[in-house]
XYZ file of C-alpha atoms in Angstrom:
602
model
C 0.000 0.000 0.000
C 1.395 3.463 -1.247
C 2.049 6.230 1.426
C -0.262 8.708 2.000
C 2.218 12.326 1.363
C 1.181 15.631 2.380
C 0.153 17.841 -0.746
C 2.627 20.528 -1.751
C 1.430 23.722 -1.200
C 0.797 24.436 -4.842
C -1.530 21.019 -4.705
C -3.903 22.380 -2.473
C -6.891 23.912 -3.779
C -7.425 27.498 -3.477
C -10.946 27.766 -2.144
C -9.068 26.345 0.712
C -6.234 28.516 1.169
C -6.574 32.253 2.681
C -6.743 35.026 0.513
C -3.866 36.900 1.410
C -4.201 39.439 -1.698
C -6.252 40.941 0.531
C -3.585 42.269 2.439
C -1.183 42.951 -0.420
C -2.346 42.397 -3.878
C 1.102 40.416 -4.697
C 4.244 40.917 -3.122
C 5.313 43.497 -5.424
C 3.017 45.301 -3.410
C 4.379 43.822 -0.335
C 7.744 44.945 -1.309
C 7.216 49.094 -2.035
C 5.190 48.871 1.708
C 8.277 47.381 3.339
C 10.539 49.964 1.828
C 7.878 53.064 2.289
C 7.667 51.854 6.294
C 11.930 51.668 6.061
C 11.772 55.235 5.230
C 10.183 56.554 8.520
C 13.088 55.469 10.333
C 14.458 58.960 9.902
C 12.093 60.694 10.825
C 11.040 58.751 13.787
C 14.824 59.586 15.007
C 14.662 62.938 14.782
C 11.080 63.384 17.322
C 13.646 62.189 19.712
C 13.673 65.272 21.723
C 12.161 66.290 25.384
C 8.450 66.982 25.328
C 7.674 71.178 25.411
C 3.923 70.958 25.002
C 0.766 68.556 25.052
C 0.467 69.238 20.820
C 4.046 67.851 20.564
C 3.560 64.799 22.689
C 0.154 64.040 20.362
C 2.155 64.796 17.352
C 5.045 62.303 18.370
C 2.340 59.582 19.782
C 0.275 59.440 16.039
C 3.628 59.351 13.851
C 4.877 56.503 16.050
C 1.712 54.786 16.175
C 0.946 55.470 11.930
C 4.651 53.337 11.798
C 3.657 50.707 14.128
C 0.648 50.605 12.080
C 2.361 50.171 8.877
C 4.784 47.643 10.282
C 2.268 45.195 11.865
C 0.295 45.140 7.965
C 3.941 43.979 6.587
C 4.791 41.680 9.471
C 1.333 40.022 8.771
C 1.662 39.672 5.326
C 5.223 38.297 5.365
C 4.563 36.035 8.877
C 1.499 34.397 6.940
C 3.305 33.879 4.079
C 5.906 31.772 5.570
C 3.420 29.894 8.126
C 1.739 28.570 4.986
C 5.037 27.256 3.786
C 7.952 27.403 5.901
C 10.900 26.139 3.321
C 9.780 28.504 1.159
C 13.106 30.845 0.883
C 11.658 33.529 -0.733
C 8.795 34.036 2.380
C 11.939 33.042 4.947
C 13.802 36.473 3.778
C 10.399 38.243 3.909
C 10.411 36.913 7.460
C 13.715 37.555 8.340
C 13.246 41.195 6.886
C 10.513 42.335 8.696
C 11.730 41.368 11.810
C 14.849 42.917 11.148
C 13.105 46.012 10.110
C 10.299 45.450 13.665
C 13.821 45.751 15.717
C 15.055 48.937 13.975
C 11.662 50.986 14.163
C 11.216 49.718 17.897
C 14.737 51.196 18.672
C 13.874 54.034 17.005
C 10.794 54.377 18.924
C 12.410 53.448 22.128
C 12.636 57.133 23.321
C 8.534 57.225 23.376
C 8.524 55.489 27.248
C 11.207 57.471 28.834
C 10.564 60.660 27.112
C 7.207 61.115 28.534
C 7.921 59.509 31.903
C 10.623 62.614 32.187
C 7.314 64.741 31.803
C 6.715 66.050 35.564
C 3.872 63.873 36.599
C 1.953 67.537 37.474
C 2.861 68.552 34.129
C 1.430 65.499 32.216
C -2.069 65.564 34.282
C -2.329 69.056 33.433
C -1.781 68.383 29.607
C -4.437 65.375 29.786
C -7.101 67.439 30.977
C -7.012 70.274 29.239
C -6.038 68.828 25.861
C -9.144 66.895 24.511
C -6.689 65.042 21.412
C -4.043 64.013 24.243
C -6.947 62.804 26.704
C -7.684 59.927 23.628
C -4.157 58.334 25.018
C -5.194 58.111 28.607
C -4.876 55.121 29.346
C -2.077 53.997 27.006
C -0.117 57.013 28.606
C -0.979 55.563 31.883
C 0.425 51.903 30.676
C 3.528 53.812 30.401
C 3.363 55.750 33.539
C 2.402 52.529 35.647
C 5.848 51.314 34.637
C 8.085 54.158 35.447
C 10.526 51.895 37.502
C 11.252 49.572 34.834
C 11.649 52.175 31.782
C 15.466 53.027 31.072
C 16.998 56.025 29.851
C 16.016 56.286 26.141
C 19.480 54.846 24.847
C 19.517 52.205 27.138
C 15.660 50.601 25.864
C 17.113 51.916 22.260
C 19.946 49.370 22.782
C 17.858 46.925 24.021
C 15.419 47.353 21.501
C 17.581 47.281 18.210
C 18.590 43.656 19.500
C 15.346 42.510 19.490
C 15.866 39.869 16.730
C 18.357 38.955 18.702
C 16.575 37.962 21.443
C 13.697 36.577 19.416
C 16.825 33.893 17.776
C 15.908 30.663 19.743
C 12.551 30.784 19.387
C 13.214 31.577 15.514
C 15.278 28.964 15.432
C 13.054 26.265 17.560
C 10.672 26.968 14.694
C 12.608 26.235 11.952
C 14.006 22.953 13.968
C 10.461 21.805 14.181
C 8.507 22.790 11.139
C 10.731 22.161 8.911
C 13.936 20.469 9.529
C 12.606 17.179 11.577
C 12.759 14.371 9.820
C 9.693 12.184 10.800
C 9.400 8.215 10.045
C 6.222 6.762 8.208
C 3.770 5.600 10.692
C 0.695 2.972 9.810
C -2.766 3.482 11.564
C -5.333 0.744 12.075
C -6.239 0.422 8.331
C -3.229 -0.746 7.443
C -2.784 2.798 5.409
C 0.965 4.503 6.196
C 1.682 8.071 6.621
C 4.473 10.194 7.188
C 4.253 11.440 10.728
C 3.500 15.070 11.317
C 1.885 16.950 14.544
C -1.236 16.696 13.011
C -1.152 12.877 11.664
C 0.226 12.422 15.766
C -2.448 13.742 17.275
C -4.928 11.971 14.944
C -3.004 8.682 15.994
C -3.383 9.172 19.426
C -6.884 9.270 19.443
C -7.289 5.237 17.609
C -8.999 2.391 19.037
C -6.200 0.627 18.297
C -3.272 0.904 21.403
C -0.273 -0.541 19.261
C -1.188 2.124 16.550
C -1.064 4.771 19.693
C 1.981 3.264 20.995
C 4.010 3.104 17.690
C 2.913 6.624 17.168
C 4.542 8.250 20.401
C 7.074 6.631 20.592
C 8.287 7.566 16.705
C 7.460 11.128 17.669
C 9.436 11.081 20.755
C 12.372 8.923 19.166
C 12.617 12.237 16.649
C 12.483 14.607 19.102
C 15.121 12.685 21.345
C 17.580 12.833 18.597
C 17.808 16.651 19.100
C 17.412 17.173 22.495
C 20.538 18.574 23.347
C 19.499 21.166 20.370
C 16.389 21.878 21.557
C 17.454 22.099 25.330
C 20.183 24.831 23.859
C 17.171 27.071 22.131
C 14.981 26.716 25.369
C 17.750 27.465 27.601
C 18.510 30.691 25.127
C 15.055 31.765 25.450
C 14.762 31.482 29.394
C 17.815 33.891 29.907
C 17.023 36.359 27.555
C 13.580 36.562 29.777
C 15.415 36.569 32.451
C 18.182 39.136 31.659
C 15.383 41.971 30.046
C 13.686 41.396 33.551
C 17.219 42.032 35.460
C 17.653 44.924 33.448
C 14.422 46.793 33.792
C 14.520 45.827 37.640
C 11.511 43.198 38.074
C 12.112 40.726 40.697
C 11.508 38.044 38.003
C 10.920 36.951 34.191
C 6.840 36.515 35.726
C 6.605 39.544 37.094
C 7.937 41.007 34.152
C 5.855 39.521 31.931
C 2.968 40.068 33.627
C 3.258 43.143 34.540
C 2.765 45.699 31.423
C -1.237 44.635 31.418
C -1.195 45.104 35.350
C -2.248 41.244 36.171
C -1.248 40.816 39.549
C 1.058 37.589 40.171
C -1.510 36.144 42.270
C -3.873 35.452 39.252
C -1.008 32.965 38.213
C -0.189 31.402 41.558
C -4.061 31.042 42.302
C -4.297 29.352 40.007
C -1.363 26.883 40.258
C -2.567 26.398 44.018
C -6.074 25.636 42.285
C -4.882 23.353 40.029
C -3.097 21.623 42.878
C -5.725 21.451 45.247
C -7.545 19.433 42.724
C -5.378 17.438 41.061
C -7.614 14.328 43.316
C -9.920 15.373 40.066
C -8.114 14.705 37.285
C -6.402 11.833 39.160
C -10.353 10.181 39.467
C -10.795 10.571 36.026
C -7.344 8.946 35.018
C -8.607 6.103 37.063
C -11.655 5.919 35.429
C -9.903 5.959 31.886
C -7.731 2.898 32.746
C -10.849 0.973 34.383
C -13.245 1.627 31.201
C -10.319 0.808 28.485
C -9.853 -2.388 30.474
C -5.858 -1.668 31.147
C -3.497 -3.297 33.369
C -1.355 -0.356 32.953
C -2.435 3.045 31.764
C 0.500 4.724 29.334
C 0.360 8.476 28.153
C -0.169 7.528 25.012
C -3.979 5.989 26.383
C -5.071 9.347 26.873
C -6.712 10.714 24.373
C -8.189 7.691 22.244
C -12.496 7.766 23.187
C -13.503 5.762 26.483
C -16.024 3.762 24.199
C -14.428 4.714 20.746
C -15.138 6.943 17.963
C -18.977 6.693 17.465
C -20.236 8.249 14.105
C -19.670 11.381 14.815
C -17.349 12.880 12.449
C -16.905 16.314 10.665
C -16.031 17.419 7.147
C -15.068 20.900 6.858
C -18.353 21.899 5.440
C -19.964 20.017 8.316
C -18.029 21.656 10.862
C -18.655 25.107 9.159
C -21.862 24.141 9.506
C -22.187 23.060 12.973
C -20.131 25.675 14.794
C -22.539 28.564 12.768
C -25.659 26.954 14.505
C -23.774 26.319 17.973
C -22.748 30.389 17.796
C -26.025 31.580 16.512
C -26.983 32.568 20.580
C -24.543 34.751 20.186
C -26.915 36.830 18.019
C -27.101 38.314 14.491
C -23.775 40.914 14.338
C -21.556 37.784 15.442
C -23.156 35.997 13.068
C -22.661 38.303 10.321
C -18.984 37.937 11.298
C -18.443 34.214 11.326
C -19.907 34.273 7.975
C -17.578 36.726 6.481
C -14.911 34.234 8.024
C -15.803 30.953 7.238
C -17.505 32.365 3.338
C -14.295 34.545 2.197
C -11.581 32.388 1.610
C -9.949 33.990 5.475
C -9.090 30.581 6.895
C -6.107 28.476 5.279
C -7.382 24.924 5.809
C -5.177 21.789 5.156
C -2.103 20.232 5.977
C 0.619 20.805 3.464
C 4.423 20.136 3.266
C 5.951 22.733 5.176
C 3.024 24.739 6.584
C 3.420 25.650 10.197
C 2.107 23.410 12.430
C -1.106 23.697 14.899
C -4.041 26.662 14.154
C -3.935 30.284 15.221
C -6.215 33.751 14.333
C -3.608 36.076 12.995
C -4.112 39.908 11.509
C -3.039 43.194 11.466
C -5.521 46.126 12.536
C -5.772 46.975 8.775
C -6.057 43.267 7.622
C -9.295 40.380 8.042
C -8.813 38.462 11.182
C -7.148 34.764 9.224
C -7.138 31.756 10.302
C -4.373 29.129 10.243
C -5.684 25.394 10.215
C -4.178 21.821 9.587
C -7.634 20.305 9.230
C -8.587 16.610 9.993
C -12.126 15.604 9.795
C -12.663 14.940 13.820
C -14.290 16.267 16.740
C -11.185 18.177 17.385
C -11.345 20.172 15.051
C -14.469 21.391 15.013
C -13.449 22.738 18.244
C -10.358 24.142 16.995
C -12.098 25.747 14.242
C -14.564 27.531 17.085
C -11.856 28.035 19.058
C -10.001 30.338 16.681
C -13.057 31.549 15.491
C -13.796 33.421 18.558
C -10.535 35.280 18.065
C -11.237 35.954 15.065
C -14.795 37.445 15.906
C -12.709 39.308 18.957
C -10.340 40.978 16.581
C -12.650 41.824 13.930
C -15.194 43.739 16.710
C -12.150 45.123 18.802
C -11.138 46.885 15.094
C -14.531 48.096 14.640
C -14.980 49.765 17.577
C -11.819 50.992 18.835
C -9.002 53.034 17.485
C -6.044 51.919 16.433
C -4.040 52.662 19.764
C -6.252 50.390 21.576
C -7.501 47.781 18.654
C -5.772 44.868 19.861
C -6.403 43.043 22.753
C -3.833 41.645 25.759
C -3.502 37.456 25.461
C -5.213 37.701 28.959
C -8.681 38.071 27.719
C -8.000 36.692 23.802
C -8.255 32.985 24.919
C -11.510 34.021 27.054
C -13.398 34.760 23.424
C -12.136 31.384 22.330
C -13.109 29.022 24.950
C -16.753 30.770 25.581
C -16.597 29.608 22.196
C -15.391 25.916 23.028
C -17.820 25.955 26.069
C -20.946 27.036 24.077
C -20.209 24.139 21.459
C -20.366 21.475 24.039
C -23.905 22.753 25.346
C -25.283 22.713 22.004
C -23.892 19.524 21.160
C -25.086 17.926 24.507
C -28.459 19.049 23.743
C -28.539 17.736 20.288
C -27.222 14.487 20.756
C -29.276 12.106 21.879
C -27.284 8.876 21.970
C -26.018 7.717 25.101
C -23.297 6.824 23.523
C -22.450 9.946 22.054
C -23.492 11.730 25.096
C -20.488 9.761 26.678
C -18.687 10.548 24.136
C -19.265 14.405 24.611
C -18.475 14.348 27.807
C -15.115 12.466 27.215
C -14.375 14.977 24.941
C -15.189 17.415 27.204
C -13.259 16.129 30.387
C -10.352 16.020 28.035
C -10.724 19.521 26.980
C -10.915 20.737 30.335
C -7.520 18.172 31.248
C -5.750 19.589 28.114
C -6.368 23.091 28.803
C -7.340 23.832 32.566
C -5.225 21.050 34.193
C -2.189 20.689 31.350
C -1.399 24.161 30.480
C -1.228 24.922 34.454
C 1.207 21.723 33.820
C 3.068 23.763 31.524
C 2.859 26.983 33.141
C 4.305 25.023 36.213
C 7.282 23.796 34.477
C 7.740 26.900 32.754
C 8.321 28.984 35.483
C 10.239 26.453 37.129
C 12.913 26.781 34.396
C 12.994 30.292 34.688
C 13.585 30.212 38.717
C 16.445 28.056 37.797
C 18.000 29.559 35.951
C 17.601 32.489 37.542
C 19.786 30.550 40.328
C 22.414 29.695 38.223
C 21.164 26.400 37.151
C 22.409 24.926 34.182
C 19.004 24.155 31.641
C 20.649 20.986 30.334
C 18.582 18.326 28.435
C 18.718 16.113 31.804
C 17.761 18.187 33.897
C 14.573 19.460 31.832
C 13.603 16.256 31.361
C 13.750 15.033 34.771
C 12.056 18.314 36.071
C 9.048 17.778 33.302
C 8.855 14.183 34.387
C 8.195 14.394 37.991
C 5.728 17.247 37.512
C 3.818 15.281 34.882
C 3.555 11.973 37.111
C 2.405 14.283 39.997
C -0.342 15.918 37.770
C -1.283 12.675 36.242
C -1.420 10.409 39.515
C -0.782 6.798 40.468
C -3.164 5.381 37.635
C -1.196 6.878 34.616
C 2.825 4.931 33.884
C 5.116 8.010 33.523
C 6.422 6.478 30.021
C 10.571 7.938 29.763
C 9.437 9.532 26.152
C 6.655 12.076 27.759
C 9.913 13.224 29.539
C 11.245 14.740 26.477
C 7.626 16.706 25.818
C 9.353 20.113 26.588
C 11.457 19.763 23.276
C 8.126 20.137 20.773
C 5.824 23.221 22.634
C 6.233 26.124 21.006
C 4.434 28.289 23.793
C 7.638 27.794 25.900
C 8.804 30.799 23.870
C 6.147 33.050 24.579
C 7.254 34.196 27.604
C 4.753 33.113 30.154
C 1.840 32.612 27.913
C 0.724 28.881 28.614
C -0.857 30.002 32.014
C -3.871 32.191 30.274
C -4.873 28.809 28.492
C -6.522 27.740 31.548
C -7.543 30.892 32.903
C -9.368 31.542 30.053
C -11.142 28.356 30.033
C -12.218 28.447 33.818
C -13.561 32.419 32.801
C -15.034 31.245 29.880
C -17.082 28.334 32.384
C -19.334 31.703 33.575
C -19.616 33.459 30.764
C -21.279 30.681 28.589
C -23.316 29.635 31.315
C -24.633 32.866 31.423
C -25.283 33.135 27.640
C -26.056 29.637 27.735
C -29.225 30.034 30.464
C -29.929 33.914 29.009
C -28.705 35.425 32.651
C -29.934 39.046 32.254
C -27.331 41.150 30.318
C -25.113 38.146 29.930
C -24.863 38.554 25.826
C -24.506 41.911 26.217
C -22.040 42.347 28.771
C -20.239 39.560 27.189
C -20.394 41.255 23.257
C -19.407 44.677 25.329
C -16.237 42.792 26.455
C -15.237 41.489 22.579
C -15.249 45.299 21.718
C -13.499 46.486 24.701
C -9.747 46.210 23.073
C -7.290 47.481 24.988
C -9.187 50.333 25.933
C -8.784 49.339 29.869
C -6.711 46.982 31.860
C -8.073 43.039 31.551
C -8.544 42.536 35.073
C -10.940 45.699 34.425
C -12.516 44.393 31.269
C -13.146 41.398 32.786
C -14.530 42.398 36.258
C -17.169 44.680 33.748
C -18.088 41.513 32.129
C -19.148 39.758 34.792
C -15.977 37.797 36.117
C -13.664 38.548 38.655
C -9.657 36.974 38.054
C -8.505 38.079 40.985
C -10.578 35.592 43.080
C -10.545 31.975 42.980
C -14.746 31.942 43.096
C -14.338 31.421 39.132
C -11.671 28.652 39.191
C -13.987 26.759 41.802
C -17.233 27.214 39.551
C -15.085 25.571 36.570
C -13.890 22.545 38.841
C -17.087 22.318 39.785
C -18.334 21.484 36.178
C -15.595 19.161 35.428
C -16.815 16.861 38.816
C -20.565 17.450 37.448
C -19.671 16.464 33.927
C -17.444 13.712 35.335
C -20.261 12.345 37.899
C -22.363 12.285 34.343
C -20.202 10.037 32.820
C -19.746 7.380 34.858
C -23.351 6.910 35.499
C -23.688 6.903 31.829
C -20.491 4.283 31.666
C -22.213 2.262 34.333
C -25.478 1.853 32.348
C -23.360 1.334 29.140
C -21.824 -1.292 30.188
């Protein structure tokens, strides 16, 4: 039997490839706006220069801003490009450009912070109130202000800032390790058919009936992966101290507090929720148990995890289906979100399939002057439908953010962008509970769910564990050698997954393939997200008062306030654990549901 290839990029079909001409109409076009945003960078330079009135510090804040603007339509275009087909040299130098030329206009706007934080603070509320075009900056002035002990001089974040490609290296080059440059063996699934393992073939894999097609698939991954470990071990490392150095520099305590800092979420949103997590870990533990009693295992690997407690029942998705589906699960969302999903899934904005050399995994991308895209690697399961949601409800976010706000405060903080998307996930798995009859595919749905809520609420505060971990130790002088990441990821995966679950060597080497390691404390906002998320589509869900509104108020919000803010005004409040308890207290109900249903099943 022949293997099955990925298409070449040129192979796929264009009704199901993102229509990027949108953007730029080819990249001749491309090319004259990357030279026309190039030539600002003298005159950016030259506002460099203390701030005598409130007309000047407008007049600097719009040029910089216009640039920015510019930049981000370029760095769209030419980031897109090369997702869709990474060993394509021509979009690798279009990459390589633009960040080149995102370094040099963020050194030359480097001056911007501690320019206006030399402003007397007396001086700068005097300007704000009585000058109605400075007072539309408010509160991105006050971003600035709220950081005045971490801003340098204005050569200092200028030096810092021209090596920002630099900095960005290991994660550049962890991408380029992984999309394109592993080499992965041919795998055969249940049918006998072979394929040449990829991310998205794995997790497909994973999920068969069949536990030597599960096994052989992990461990092939893991065998690649283990090959370069020392490589990959050297990029992560990279990463960790460049967090940790910028930190040092602009006098945080730590890479955390540094990160988290700029959109004013206090550390204890993270460490509630890592105490959270912990307290319940009895939870997920249960439900481990459960797995290995209803697959009928003496021994429950990591590679059991994600195949179906009774096995795939008919319920699988084309991408028409699935277009389908998730436009009736979203239509409680009313009309004008309607109208938007529409526009996404009907335009040609979402890049669909697998292909040889397209990045790996999905993501909503744009520029504030661009449609909100959509990177897939479709496969016709379950998964995907909620992936497609998922990114879908950025995409929705971004599109009403740009509507409604300016420019200086139409994009939103990562804090509140993965709340859009899993109200989205959580709204799917009502309507699909009440349309499914079946016990069986009840079960099903709540399997699906319970591993939703493991892969994002209890794994991602897995990651986000680990994560930080690295960064503390390095921070104490540590050496981040392969070994010792490995060893550190394996004892906090064996304590997350319990007693039930054998901690296989291979899910020791897991670190070496997540990409959101180089994000700079990112993984944490996964989960809470998701527990947010739990209230808000229960309140849409059971038409609370105000709920829909409240919650479409929040998609148009922006940046316009902090998220803590936005989110308290939608209903939820981060800073407490009351919403992290109301999620775990789903996941025990949903769990509780399905092993009475298991018990009658069987």
């Amino acid at each position: 039997m022949s293997t099955q290839q990925l298409p070449t990029r040129n192979a796929v079909p264009e009704k199901l490839t993102w229509d990027l001409t949108t953007i730029f109409k080819n990249d001749a076009a491309f090319e004259v706006a990357f030279k026309k945003v190039k030539t600002q960078l003298p005159t950016l330079k030259t506002l460099d220069r203390p701030f005598e009135s409130a007309d000047q510090l407008v007049a600097t804040i719009k040029q910089i801003l216009a640039t920015f603007r510019q930049l981000e339509t370029i760095y769209v275009y030419a980031s897109m490009k090369n997702d869709q087909d990474t060993a394509n040299a021509t979009y690798q130098g279009y990459q390589a450009q633009v960040d080149s030329l995102a370094a040099e206009v963020s050194a030359a706007a480097a001056f911007l912070e501690p320019t206006i934080l030399a402003i007397p603070a007396g001086q700068l509320a005097d300007w704000l109130t009585k000058t109605p075009n400075l007072a539309v900056y408010s509160h991105f002035i006050q971003t600035i202000t709220d950081s005045r002990d971490h801003v340098l001089s204005g050569q200092e974040e200028a030096l810092l800032a021209a090596a920002g490609d630099i900095f960005s290296a290991a994660s550049q080059t962890f991408s380029v390790l992984d999309n394109s440059d592993l080499q992965f063996p041919e795998v055969t699934d249940e049918n006998g058919q072979t394929f040449q393992l990829s991310d998205g073939v794995y997790s497909q894999l994973l999920q068969s009936a069949n536990r030597s097609v599960r096994q052989a698939a992990f461990e092939a991954l893991y065998k690649t992966y283990g090959q370069f470990k020392n490589t990959f071990a050297t990029t992560l490392a990279t990463e960790i101290k460049g967090h940790n150095y910028l930190a040092q520099v602009h006098h945080y305590d730590s890479a955390r507090q540094a990160a988290l800092a700029p959109k004013a979420i206090p550390e204890a949103v993270y460490t509630t929720l890592v105490d959270q997590v912990n307290q319940h870990l009895p939870l997920l533990h249960r439900y481990t148990e459960l797995r290995k009693k209803q697959l009928n295992l003496s021994e429950l690997h990591m590679f059991d995890l994600y195949t179906p407690l009774l096995g795939k029942p008919a319920l699988t998705y084309t991408y028409e289906q699935a277009q389908a589906t998730a436009k009736e699960a979203l239509s409680i969302l009313g009309p004008d979100y309607a109208k938007q999903v529409a526009h996404i899934f009907d335009d040609r904005l979402i890049d669909v399939c697998e292909n040889q050399g397209k990045r790996s995994g999905a993501y909503s991308g744009g520029a504030y002057d661009t449609n909100p895209f959509i990177l897939l690697n479709w496969q016709d399961d379950l998964n995907n439908l909620y992936t497609l949601v998922h990114e879908t409800g950025h995409s929705v976010h971004s599109a009403f953010t740009r509507q409604t706000q300016d420019y200086v405060y139409g994009d939103y903080p990562i804090f509140v962008a993965e709340i859009a998307s899993t109200t989205n996930e959580n709204l799917l798995t009502e309507y699909l509970l009440q349309t499914q009859s079946d016990p069986k595919v009840q079960a099903y749905l709540l399997n699906y769910y319970l591993d939703g809520f493991k892969g994002t609420v209890f794994r991602q505060t897995q990651f986000a564990e680990f994560e930080h971990a690295m960064h503390a130790a390095a921070a104490n002088g540590q050496p981040l050698t392969a070994e010792f990441m490995s060893q550190q990821y394996a004892d906090i995966n064996s304590r997350y997954y319990g007693p039930a679950v054998v901690n296989d060597p291979q899910i020791a080497l897991e670190w070496t393939r997540i990409p959101h390691f180089y994000m700079n404390y990112y993984v944490y906002q996964y989960a809470t997200g998701f527990a947010a998320a739990t209230t808000l589509a229960n309140g849409i869900s059971t038409k609370q008062p105000g709920a829909l509104d409240h919650y479409l108020d929040y998609l148009k919000a922006g940046s316009s306030a902090y998220p803590i803010e936005i989110m308290q005004q939608a209903g939820v409040d981060m800073t407490s654990a009351d919403y992290l308890e109301r999620a775990f207290a789903v996941f025990e109900e949903r769990l509780d549901q399905l092993e009475a249903l298991l018990a009658n099943l069987n």
